Coordinates of C-alpha atoms in Angstrom, one line a residue:
Chain A
M1 CA -6.7 17.4 29.8
A2 CA -5.9 16.4 26.2
F3 CA -2.3 14.6 25.6
E4 CA -0.1 16.1 24.0
K5 CA 2.2 15.1 21.4
V6 CA 6.1 16.1 21.9
L7 CA 8.3 13.1 20.5
T8 CA 6.4 13.4 17.4
R9 CA 5.9 17.1 17.1
N10 CA 8.2 18.3 14.3
V11 CA 7.4 14.7 11.8
G12 CA 5.6 16.9 8.5
H13 CA 7.7 19.7 9.5
P14 CA 11.0 19.2 7.6
E15 CA 12.1 23.0 8.5
A16 CA 13.3 20.9 11.6
L17 CA 15.5 19.0 9.8
G18 CA 17.9 22.6 10.2
V19 CA 19.3 23.7 13.3
R20 CA 17.4 26.8 12.5
G21 CA 13.9 25.8 12.4
Y22 CA 14.5 23.2 15.2
R23 CA 14.9 26.0 17.3
D24 CA 12.3 28.1 15.6
R25 CA 10.1 24.8 17.0
G26 CA 11.7 25.5 20.6
G27 CA 14.9 23.2 20.2
Y28 CA 17.9 23.2 22.0
D29 CA 15.7 25.3 24.7
A30 CA 16.3 21.8 26.8
L31 CA 20.0 21.8 26.3
A32 CA 20.8 25.6 27.3
R33 CA 18.2 25.0 30.5
A34 CA 20.2 21.4 31.1
L35 CA 23.7 23.5 30.9
R36 CA 22.3 26.0 33.1
M37 CA 22.4 23.2 36.1
A38 CA 24.7 20.9 38.1
P39 CA 25.4 17.5 36.6
E40 CA 24.0 15.9 39.3
E41 CA 21.2 17.9 38.9
V42 CA 20.3 16.7 35.9
V43 CA 20.6 13.4 36.4
E44 CA 18.4 13.7 39.3
E45 CA 15.5 15.0 37.2
V46 CA 15.9 12.1 34.8
K47 CA 15.6 9.8 37.7
R48 CA 13.0 11.5 39.0
S49 CA 10.9 11.0 36.0
G50 CA 10.3 7.9 36.1
L51 CA 11.7 7.3 32.6
R52 CA 12.7 3.6 31.7
G53 CA 14.2 2.8 28.7
R54 CA 12.7 2.7 25.2
G55 CA 14.9 -0.1 23.8
G56 CA 13.4 -3.2 25.3
A57 CA 14.7 -3.8 28.7
G58 CA 13.1 -1.1 30.6
F59 CA 15.8 -0.2 32.8
P60 CA 15.5 3.0 34.6
C61 CA 17.5 5.7 32.9
G62 CA 18.3 7.8 35.5
M63 CA 19.7 5.2 37.5
K64 CA 22.0 3.8 34.8
W65 CA 23.3 7.2 34.7
S66 CA 24.3 7.5 38.1
F67 CA 26.7 4.5 37.9
V68 CA 28.8 6.1 35.9
P69 CA 31.7 7.3 38.1
R70 CA 31.9 11.1 38.5
Q71 CA 35.8 10.7 39.4
H72 CA 37.7 8.4 36.9
P73 CA 40.9 8.8 34.9
K74 CA 39.5 8.0 31.5
P75 CA 37.4 9.7 29.5
K76 CA 33.8 8.6 29.4
Y77 CA 31.2 8.1 26.3
I78 CA 27.4 8.3 25.6
V79 CA 26.4 5.6 22.8
C80 CA 23.2 6.0 21.7
N81 CA 22.0 3.0 20.5
A82 CA 20.3 2.9 17.0
D83 CA 20.5 -0.6 16.1
E84 CA 16.7 -0.7 15.9
S85 CA 16.4 -4.5 14.8
E86 CA 13.5 -5.8 17.1
P87 CA 11.5 -7.5 13.9
G88 CA 8.6 -5.5 14.2
T89 CA 10.2 -1.9 15.5
F90 CA 10.6 1.3 13.0
K91 CA 9.9 3.8 15.7
D92 CA 13.5 5.6 16.4
R93 CA 13.9 5.4 11.9
L94 CA 10.9 7.3 12.0
L95 CA 12.3 10.1 14.9
M96 CA 15.9 10.1 13.1
E97 CA 14.7 10.4 9.8
N98 CA 11.9 13.6 11.2
D99 CA 13.8 15.3 13.9
P100 CA 17.2 14.2 14.0
H101 CA 18.0 17.5 16.4
Q102 CA 15.6 16.0 19.2
L103 CA 18.1 12.7 19.1
L104 CA 21.6 15.4 19.0
E105 CA 20.1 17.3 22.0
G106 CA 19.6 14.4 24.1
C107 CA 22.9 12.8 23.4
V108 CA 24.4 16.3 24.3
I109 CA 22.2 16.8 27.8
A110 CA 23.2 13.4 28.6
G111 CA 27.5 13.9 27.9
W112 CA 26.9 17.0 30.0
A113 CA 25.3 15.1 32.9
V114 CA 27.8 12.1 33.3
G115 CA 30.2 13.9 32.1
A116 CA 31.2 12.3 28.9
N117 CA 32.8 14.7 25.7
T118 CA 32.2 12.5 22.8
T119 CA 28.9 10.9 21.8
Y120 CA 28.7 8.2 19.0
I121 CA 25.2 6.9 17.6
Y122 CA 25.9 3.6 16.4
I123 CA 23.2 2.8 13.9
R124 CA 22.1 -0.3 11.6
G125 CA 23.7 -0.2 8.3
E126 CA 20.7 -0.7 6.5
Y127 CA 19.3 2.7 7.9
T128 CA 21.3 4.4 5.0
K129 CA 18.7 7.6 4.9
A130 CA 18.4 8.5 8.5
A131 CA 22.6 7.9 8.8
R132 CA 22.5 10.6 5.9
I133 CA 20.2 13.0 7.5
L134 CA 21.9 12.4 10.9
E135 CA 25.3 13.3 9.5
E136 CA 24.0 16.4 7.8
A137 CA 22.6 17.2 11.1
V138 CA 25.7 16.6 13.1
R139 CA 27.0 18.7 10.4
D140 CA 24.9 21.6 10.9
A141 CA 25.1 21.6 14.6
Y142 CA 29.1 21.7 14.7
A143 CA 28.6 24.5 12.1
S144 CA 25.9 26.7 14.4
G145 CA 27.6 26.0 17.6
V146 CA 25.6 23.4 19.1
L147 CA 28.4 20.8 19.1
G148 CA 32.3 21.0 19.4
E149 CA 34.2 23.1 21.7
N150 CA 32.1 25.2 22.9
V151 CA 28.3 23.9 23.4
L152 CA 26.3 26.9 23.3
G153 CA 28.8 29.3 24.3
T154 CA 29.4 27.3 27.9
G155 CA 32.7 25.9 27.2
F156 CA 31.6 22.4 27.5
R157 CA 32.8 20.3 25.1
H158 CA 31.0 17.8 22.7
D159 CA 31.3 15.8 20.0
I160 CA 28.7 13.4 18.0
H161 CA 30.1 10.4 15.8
V162 CA 27.6 9.0 13.6
H163 CA 29.0 5.0 13.1
R164 CA 27.1 2.4 10.7
G165 CA 26.4 -0.7 12.0
A166 CA 26.7 -3.9 8.8
G167 CA 23.8 -6.0 9.6
A168 CA 23.4 -7.9 13.1
Y169 CA 20.7 -8.3 15.4
I170 CA 23.0 -8.9 18.0
C171 CA 24.7 -5.8 18.0
G172 CA 21.8 -3.9 19.9
E173 CA 22.5 -6.3 22.8
E174 CA 24.6 -3.3 24.4
T175 CA 28.2 -5.0 25.1
G176 CA 27.5 -6.7 21.3
L177 CA 27.3 -3.3 20.2
L178 CA 30.6 -1.9 22.1
E179 CA 31.9 -4.9 20.4
S180 CA 31.0 -3.7 16.9
L181 CA 31.1 -0.8 17.4
E182 CA 35.4 -1.7 18.3
G183 CA 35.4 -3.0 15.3
R184 CA 35.1 -6.5 16.2
L185 CA 32.3 -9.5 15.8
G186 CA 29.3 -8.1 17.9
Q187 CA 29.4 -10.6 20.4
P188 CA 28.3 -9.7 23.9
R189 CA 30.5 -9.5 26.9
V190 CA 30.7 -10.8 30.1
K191 CA 29.2 -8.6 32.8
P192 CA 30.1 -7.3 35.2
P193 CA 31.9 -5.1 34.8
F194 CA 28.8 -3.4 33.5
P195 CA 29.3 -0.7 30.8
A196 CA 28.6 2.1 32.7
V197 CA 32.6 1.2 34.5
V198 CA 34.2 -0.4 31.8
G199 CA 31.8 0.4 28.3
A200 CA 33.2 1.7 25.3
F201 CA 37.0 1.4 24.4
G202 CA 37.4 0.0 28.3
C203 CA 35.6 3.6 29.3
P204 CA 32.8 4.5 31.5
T205 CA 29.8 4.3 29.2
V206 CA 26.4 5.0 28.6
I207 CA 24.0 3.2 26.5
N208 CA 20.9 5.1 25.7
N209 CA 18.2 4.1 23.0
V210 CA 17.2 6.6 20.2
E211 CA 13.6 7.7 21.7
T212 CA 14.7 7.1 25.4
L213 CA 17.5 10.5 24.6
C214 CA 14.7 12.5 22.9
C215 CA 12.5 11.8 25.8
V216 CA 15.1 13.5 27.9
T217 CA 15.3 16.3 25.7
H218 CA 11.9 16.8 26.8
I219 CA 11.9 16.2 30.7
L220 CA 14.6 18.3 30.5
Q221 CA 12.1 21.0 28.5
R222 CA 9.2 20.5 31.1
G223 CA 10.6 18.9 33.9
A224 CA 10.3 15.4 35.4
D225 CA 6.8 16.3 37.1
W226 CA 5.1 16.2 33.2
F227 CA 6.9 13.1 32.3
K228 CA 5.3 11.2 35.7
G229 CA 2.4 12.4 35.4
I230 CA 1.9 10.6 32.1
G231 CA 0.9 7.0 32.3
P232 CA -0.7 4.8 34.6
D233 CA 1.5 4.8 37.4
E234 CA 5.2 5.9 39.0
R235 CA 7.0 3.2 37.6
N236 CA 5.6 3.5 34.3
T237 CA 5.7 7.2 33.2
G238 CA 5.6 9.2 29.9
P239 CA 5.1 9.7 26.5
K240 CA 5.5 6.4 24.2
L241 CA 5.8 5.6 20.5
Y242 CA 3.9 2.3 19.3
A243 CA 4.7 0.9 16.2
I244 CA 2.3 -1.2 14.9
S245 CA 2.0 -3.9 12.2
G246 CA 1.0 -6.6 10.4
H247 CA -3.3 -7.0 9.8
V248 CA -4.5 -3.8 10.9
E249 CA -6.1 -0.9 8.5
R250 CA -3.1 1.4 9.3
P251 CA 0.0 0.5 10.3
G252 CA 2.6 3.3 11.5
T253 CA 4.1 4.7 14.9
Y254 CA 1.6 6.1 17.4
E255 CA 2.4 8.2 19.9
Y256 CA 0.6 7.8 23.0
P257 CA 0.7 8.1 26.9
L258 CA 2.0 4.8 28.2
G259 CA -0.3 2.4 28.7
I260 CA -2.7 3.0 26.7
T261 CA -4.7 -0.7 26.1
F262 CA -4.2 -2.7 22.7
R263 CA -7.8 -1.8 22.1
E264 CA -7.6 1.7 22.2
L265 CA -4.3 1.7 19.9
L266 CA -6.3 -1.1 17.4
E267 CA -8.9 1.6 17.3
G268 CA -6.1 4.3 16.6
C269 CA -5.4 2.5 13.6
G270 CA -8.1 2.0 12.3
G271 CA -9.1 -1.3 13.1
M272 CA -8.1 -4.5 11.5
Y273 CA -7.6 -5.1 8.2
K274 CA -10.7 -5.6 5.8
G275 CA -12.5 -5.7 9.7
R276 CA -11.5 -9.3 10.3
G277 CA -11.2 -11.5 13.7
L278 CA -8.1 -10.9 15.6
K279 CA -6.3 -14.4 16.4
A280 CA -3.2 -13.0 18.7
Y281 CA -0.9 -9.9 18.9
I282 CA 2.5 -9.2 20.1
P283 CA 2.6 -6.4 22.2
G284 CA 7.0 -5.5 22.1
G285 CA 8.3 -6.8 19.2
A286 CA 9.6 -10.5 18.2
S287 CA 11.1 -11.5 21.6
A288 CA 7.8 -10.7 23.1
P289 CA 5.5 -13.9 23.8
M290 CA 2.5 -13.7 22.3
L291 CA -1.1 -12.8 23.6
G292 CA -4.6 -13.4 22.6
V293 CA -7.9 -12.1 21.9
N294 CA -8.8 -12.4 25.9
D295 CA -5.7 -10.0 26.3
Q296 CA -7.2 -6.6 24.4
E297 CA -7.5 -4.6 27.9
I298 CA -3.8 -5.4 29.1
P299 CA -2.3 -1.8 29.1
L300 CA 0.9 -1.8 27.0
A301 CA 3.0 -0.6 30.1
F302 CA 6.7 -2.2 31.2
D303 CA 4.7 -4.0 34.4
H304 CA 1.1 -4.3 33.3
L305 CA 2.8 -6.4 30.6
A306 CA 5.1 -8.7 32.6
R307 CA 2.4 -9.2 35.1
A308 CA 0.6 -10.8 31.9
G309 CA 3.4 -13.1 30.8
S310 CA 4.6 -11.1 28.0
M311 CA 6.6 -7.2 28.0
L312 CA 6.3 -4.5 26.7
G313 CA 10.0 -4.4 24.6
S314 CA 10.2 -1.9 21.8
A315 CA 6.3 -1.8 21.8
A316 CA 6.4 -3.1 18.3
V317 CA 2.7 -4.0 18.0
I318 CA 2.4 -7.3 15.1
V319 CA -1.4 -8.4 15.0
M320 CA -2.2 -11.5 13.3
D321 CA -5.3 -11.9 12.1
E322 CA -7.6 -15.1 12.2
T323 CA -6.7 -16.5 9.3
T324 CA -3.4 -16.5 10.0
C325 CA -1.1 -19.7 10.9
V326 CA 0.4 -18.9 14.0
V327 CA 2.3 -22.1 14.0
R328 CA 4.1 -20.7 10.3
A329 CA 4.1 -17.2 12.0
T330 CA 6.4 -18.5 15.3
L331 CA 8.4 -20.8 12.8
R332 CA 9.5 -17.7 11.1
L333 CA 10.4 -16.0 14.2
S334 CA 12.6 -19.0 15.7
R335 CA 14.5 -18.6 12.5
F336 CA 15.0 -15.4 13.2
F337 CA 16.5 -16.2 16.1
A338 CA 18.7 -19.1 15.3
H339 CA 19.9 -17.3 11.9
E340 CA 21.0 -14.0 14.8
S341 CA 22.5 -16.2 17.9
C342 CA 26.4 -15.0 17.3
G343 CA 26.8 -18.5 18.4
Q344 CA 28.9 -18.0 21.8
C345 CA 26.9 -19.4 23.9
T346 CA 25.7 -23.5 23.6
P347 CA 21.9 -23.1 24.9
C348 CA 21.4 -20.4 22.3
R349 CA 23.1 -21.3 19.7
E350 CA 21.8 -25.4 19.9
G351 CA 19.1 -24.4 21.2
T352 CA 17.3 -21.6 18.8
N353 CA 18.6 -24.0 15.7
W354 CA 16.3 -26.8 17.7
M355 CA 13.4 -24.7 18.0
A356 CA 13.7 -24.1 14.3
K357 CA 13.7 -27.6 13.2
I358 CA 10.9 -28.8 14.9
L359 CA 8.8 -25.9 14.4
T360 CA 10.0 -26.6 10.3
R361 CA 8.7 -30.3 10.9
I362 CA 5.4 -29.8 12.7
E363 CA 4.6 -26.6 10.3
S364 CA 5.5 -28.8 7.1
G365 CA 2.6 -31.3 8.2
K366 CA 5.9 -34.1 9.0
G367 CA 5.4 -33.4 12.6
T368 CA 4.6 -35.8 15.3
E369 CA 3.4 -36.1 18.9
A370 CA 6.7 -36.9 20.3
D371 CA 8.3 -33.6 18.2
L372 CA 5.9 -31.3 20.1
D373 CA 7.1 -32.9 23.5
L374 CA 10.6 -32.3 22.4
L375 CA 9.8 -29.0 21.6
A376 CA 8.2 -28.3 25.2
S377 CA 11.4 -30.0 26.5
V378 CA 14.1 -27.6 24.5
V379 CA 12.7 -24.4 25.4
P380 CA 13.3 -23.9 28.8
N381 CA 16.7 -24.9 28.5
V382 CA 17.5 -22.5 26.3
G383 CA 17.7 -19.0 27.8
G384 CA 18.8 -17.7 31.0
I385 CA 22.0 -19.1 31.3
S386 CA 23.9 -17.2 28.6
L387 CA 26.1 -14.2 28.4
C388 CA 23.0 -12.4 26.9
A389 CA 19.2 -12.3 26.9
L390 CA 19.0 -13.3 23.2
G391 CA 17.9 -16.7 24.1
D392 CA 15.3 -15.6 26.6
A393 CA 14.4 -13.8 23.5
A394 CA 13.6 -16.6 21.0
Q395 CA 12.0 -19.0 23.9
G396 CA 9.5 -15.9 24.2
P397 CA 7.1 -16.6 21.0
V398 CA 7.2 -20.5 21.3
K399 CA 6.3 -20.5 24.9
S400 CA 3.5 -18.8 24.2
L401 CA 2.5 -20.8 21.1
L402 CA 2.3 -23.8 23.2
A403 CA 1.2 -22.4 26.3
K404 CA -2.3 -20.5 24.0
F405 CA -2.1 -21.9 20.5
G406 CA -1.7 -26.0 21.7
D407 CA -5.2 -26.9 19.7
E408 CA -3.4 -25.0 17.0
I409 CA -0.4 -27.0 16.9
R410 CA -2.0 -30.2 17.4
D411 CA -4.2 -29.4 14.1
N412 CA -1.2 -28.9 12.5
L413 CA 0.0 -32.6 13.7
R414 CA -3.5 -34.3 13.2
H415 CA -4.2 -32.4 9.2
G416 CA -1.0 -32.2 8.4
R417 CA -0.6 -29.0 8.0
Y418 CA -2.4 -25.4 9.0
P419 CA -6.1 -26.8 8.1
L420 CA -7.2 -23.6 5.9
P421 CA -5.4 -22.8 2.5
R422 CA -2.5 -21.2 2.5
Q423 CA -3.5 -17.4 3.0
R424 CA -2.1 -15.6 0.1
F425 CA -2.3 -11.6 0.9
F426 CA -2.5 -10.6 -3.3
D427 CA -5.5 -11.1 -4.7
P428 CA -4.4 -12.7 -8.0
G429 CA -7.4 -11.1 -9.9
A430 CA -6.7 -7.3 -8.3
A431 CA -3.1 -7.2 -9.9
S432 CA -3.1 -5.7 -13.0
Chain B
M24 CA 57.1 -4.1 0.6
T25 CA 57.3 -1.1 -1.9
N26 CA 55.2 -3.8 -4.5
H27 CA 53.2 -4.6 -2.0
A28 CA 51.7 -1.4 -1.2
T29 CA 51.3 -0.7 -4.6
A30 CA 49.0 -3.6 -5.2
D31 CA 47.4 -2.6 -2.7
H32 CA 46.7 1.0 -3.3
S33 CA 44.8 -0.6 -6.8
I34 CA 42.6 -2.8 -4.6
L35 CA 41.9 -0.6 -1.7
P36 CA 41.6 3.0 -3.6
E37 CA 43.4 6.2 -2.2
S38 CA 39.8 8.0 -2.4
V39 CA 38.7 5.1 0.3
R40 CA 42.1 5.8 2.5
T41 CA 41.5 9.4 2.4
E42 CA 37.7 9.0 3.8
I43 CA 39.4 6.7 6.4
D44 CA 42.4 8.5 7.3
A45 CA 39.7 11.3 7.6
L46 CA 37.8 9.6 10.2
R47 CA 40.8 8.2 12.9
P48 CA 40.4 11.1 15.1
R49 CA 37.1 10.1 15.7
Y50 CA 38.3 6.6 17.5
P51 CA 40.7 5.6 20.0
T52 CA 41.7 2.6 18.2
T53 CA 41.9 1.5 14.9
E54 CA 40.4 -1.3 15.0
A55 CA 37.3 0.6 15.1
L56 CA 37.5 1.9 11.8
L57 CA 37.1 -1.5 10.1
L58 CA 33.1 -1.5 9.7
P59 CA 33.6 2.4 8.3
T60 CA 36.5 0.5 6.2
L61 CA 34.5 -2.5 5.4
H62 CA 31.6 -0.6 3.7
R63 CA 33.6 1.6 1.8
A64 CA 35.9 -1.3 0.4
Q65 CA 33.1 -2.7 -1.1
R66 CA 31.7 0.1 -2.3
A67 CA 34.6 0.8 -4.4
A68 CA 34.8 -3.0 -5.0
G69 CA 31.5 -3.9 -6.5
G70 CA 29.3 -4.7 -4.0
W71 CA 31.6 -7.8 -2.5
L72 CA 34.9 -8.3 -0.8
S73 CA 37.3 -10.4 -2.1
P74 CA 40.2 -12.6 -0.8
E75 CA 42.7 -9.8 -1.9
T76 CA 40.1 -7.0 -0.5
I77 CA 40.2 -8.4 3.1
V78 CA 44.3 -8.5 3.3
A79 CA 44.5 -5.2 1.6
V80 CA 41.8 -4.0 4.2
A81 CA 43.9 -5.7 7.0
D82 CA 47.1 -4.4 5.7
F83 CA 45.5 -0.8 5.9
L84 CA 44.5 -1.0 9.4
E85 CA 47.3 -3.3 10.0
L86 CA 45.4 -5.9 11.6
P87 CA 45.7 -9.5 11.3
P88 CA 43.5 -10.9 7.7
A89 CA 42.1 -13.9 9.2
K90 CA 40.3 -11.1 12.2
V91 CA 39.1 -9.1 9.2
A92 CA 38.0 -12.3 7.5
A93 CA 35.6 -13.4 10.6
V94 CA 34.5 -9.7 10.7
V95 CA 33.5 -10.4 6.9
S96 CA 31.9 -13.4 7.7
F97 CA 29.9 -12.2 10.4
Y98 CA 27.7 -9.6 9.4
D99 CA 24.7 -9.8 6.3
M100 CA 25.6 -6.3 5.2
F101 CA 29.0 -8.2 3.8
H102 CA 29.8 -10.6 1.0
D103 CA 32.9 -12.7 0.8
H104 CA 30.8 -13.9 -2.9
P105 CA 30.4 -12.0 -5.7
V106 CA 27.0 -10.6 -5.7
G107 CA 24.7 -8.7 -8.5
R108 CA 25.5 -5.5 -10.0
H109 CA 22.3 -4.6 -7.7
R110 CA 21.5 -6.2 -4.9
I111 CA 18.0 -7.1 -3.5
R112 CA 16.6 -7.6 0.4
L113 CA 13.7 -8.4 0.8
C114 CA 12.4 -8.4 4.0
T115 CA 10.3 -11.5 5.1
N116 CA 10.1 -11.1 8.7
L117 CA 6.8 -11.4 10.4
S118 CA 5.1 -8.1 9.6
C119 CA 6.1 -8.5 5.7
Q120 CA 5.3 -12.3 5.5
L121 CA 1.8 -11.5 7.1
R122 CA 1.1 -8.8 3.9
G123 CA 2.1 -11.5 1.3
A124 CA 6.2 -11.4 1.4
E125 CA 6.4 -15.0 0.6
E126 CA 4.8 -14.6 -2.7
L127 CA 6.8 -11.5 -3.9
L128 CA 10.0 -13.9 -2.9
E129 CA 8.9 -16.2 -5.8
V130 CA 8.2 -13.2 -8.2
L131 CA 11.9 -12.7 -7.5
G132 CA 12.8 -16.0 -8.4
E133 CA 11.0 -15.8 -11.5
E134 CA 11.8 -12.9 -12.9
F135 CA 15.9 -13.7 -12.2
G136 CA 15.4 -17.3 -12.8
V137 CA 17.9 -17.8 -10.2
G138 CA 18.1 -19.2 -6.5
E139 CA 18.2 -17.1 -3.6
D140 CA 22.0 -15.4 -3.2
E141 CA 22.9 -16.7 -6.6
V142 CA 23.9 -14.1 -9.8
S143 CA 21.0 -13.5 -12.6
A144 CA 22.7 -14.6 -15.7
D145 CA 22.8 -11.2 -16.9
G146 CA 24.7 -10.6 -13.6
R147 CA 22.4 -7.6 -13.1
C148 CA 21.1 -8.9 -9.5
S149 CA 21.4 -11.2 -6.7
Y150 CA 18.4 -11.3 -4.0
V151 CA 17.9 -12.6 -0.7
Q152 CA 15.5 -12.6 2.0
F153 CA 16.1 -10.6 4.9
E154 CA 15.3 -10.0 8.5
C155 CA 13.4 -7.2 9.3
L156 CA 14.6 -3.6 8.0
G157 CA 12.0 -1.6 10.0
S158 CA 9.7 -0.6 7.5
C159 CA 6.7 -2.6 9.0
D160 CA 4.2 -0.1 8.8
T161 CA 4.9 -0.4 4.9
A162 CA 5.2 -3.6 4.8
P163 CA 5.8 -5.6 2.7
M164 CA 8.9 -4.0 1.9
M165 CA 12.6 -4.5 0.0
M166 CA 16.0 -2.5 -0.1
V167 CA 17.3 -2.6 -3.8
D168 CA 21.1 -1.2 -3.3
D169 CA 20.4 1.8 -0.3
E170 CA 16.9 2.3 -1.5
Y171 CA 13.8 1.4 0.6
H172 CA 11.1 0.5 -1.5
E173 CA 7.7 0.1 0.1
N174 CA 3.9 -1.1 0.3
L175 CA 5.2 -3.6 -2.7
T176 CA 3.0 -5.2 -4.6
P177 CA 3.8 -8.6 -7.1
E178 CA 3.1 -6.2 -9.8
R179 CA 5.0 -3.3 -8.7
V180 CA 8.1 -5.6 -8.1
R181 CA 8.2 -6.4 -11.4
Q182 CA 8.4 -3.0 -12.4
I183 CA 11.0 -2.0 -10.3
V184 CA 13.2 -5.2 -11.3
R185 CA 12.8 -4.7 -14.6
A186 CA 14.0 -0.7 -14.4
L187 CA 17.4 -2.5 -13.0
D188 CA 20.3 -1.7 -15.4

């Protein structure tokens, strides 16, 4: 059976921006269905679907929901993580700008499932257009009886508030996000306790990514069996958005069954830019170790990429052609992590800066063999020993640079810098 | 106290206070209003948060000024120093770098005659390199104030910045 796109079905249908248009296209049926089920049944359905978080960590969504205590004296919260800032990732922006109600519907379903009456959508501050569209959709949903005191006439109360961040990658980490939501520096918390028990404002909280909550909507609409039927195996299920960028002919967000291969994805977006050869690709955003020309048949799914030494992450695929200096590319990512480390834990704060500094020396032609040894000795000490995974993420690109592109680093050391002339993307003759 | 409050009102306009008061029921704590307040205060104050504005925000939300200042310094979208009338954020992260962002950074330098995060002589603009803005499929790109400008070329960047008032 041909694969039917569901997450992006309303892209190109601007009428779906309004409640009426969204309903005409089948929207809010899933919510009505969920509200006829017992909350426990909704959790069970999502568990059975095999849905794993689409934000980066790939944690099973239904299991996360089931950690929230049923009986609890405090209010409970849903927090939608719309702080999309993993370099290379732009899929959630597409979902929010084109189909805001798909997300709102998922939020209310999640609220019903765990017994939460409030959702905060924490959206990165730079996404001003998406925030405007969401605010408008929320107003419309209140006016149409989808939100508020009496959701779809069932007596269930649910409120949704859009809350803007202010520019900090670490606020995509779920406890950093909660700190930021509460008006503080986005510095991750000590865990345990986990947010399911002590989350937003000290209350039980579920934090789900935008695409994850959109998947929930379709799981309730079509059933767990439909969702489970998509993807390579029962641990890697469902439709998936792949955001592909860099040196390809048609960068963009593409919806496929989870687990298509890099080669298939590349073909679907018109192949390499100007037909050039591939040097490396990153399968899951800046945190994911790079893969090379020999890794093109790996299914882009959680477990398959993990076995290959990388990760699906946010499924942001960044493609680098044969003219790319991978040292320079890695340096850019290392500078990013050094800038974004929140400064709380020493291994991450110091380690990300050390990696960026050593790579700067190597890239600029001032590096020595000793720098390479130093880099190799620093990398293992940056991750795994901090409050959050930013240090681990920062290791990813450098680890793979050392493992896969040692020859190229040595070329940098030997020749002073990248042996090819510095790549200029814009042809000076072409500009008018 | 009265004088203090009056002075604050000239720095943090009534319109901002009214908007924030309307948001209070959304959150169980006052502290959670800090980011929403800073966004609005910065806009009302011409793009950056002076020590006086920070104190006014702290007063209004009954928070320690040092706490507000720390939050301002933590987030890339808040500025504790003067910025140009227009604020340009050029994404130079990997996907944009691969498609020519570094060349666009040179163009911005030529156009304004100042370095990163400095205000152009006519006060019109300041520009910075920024981390990924989630527009990698239309790289290279930059944000001018609140608007995204995508699929840029050096020529297009010159046109855009020359049209700014």
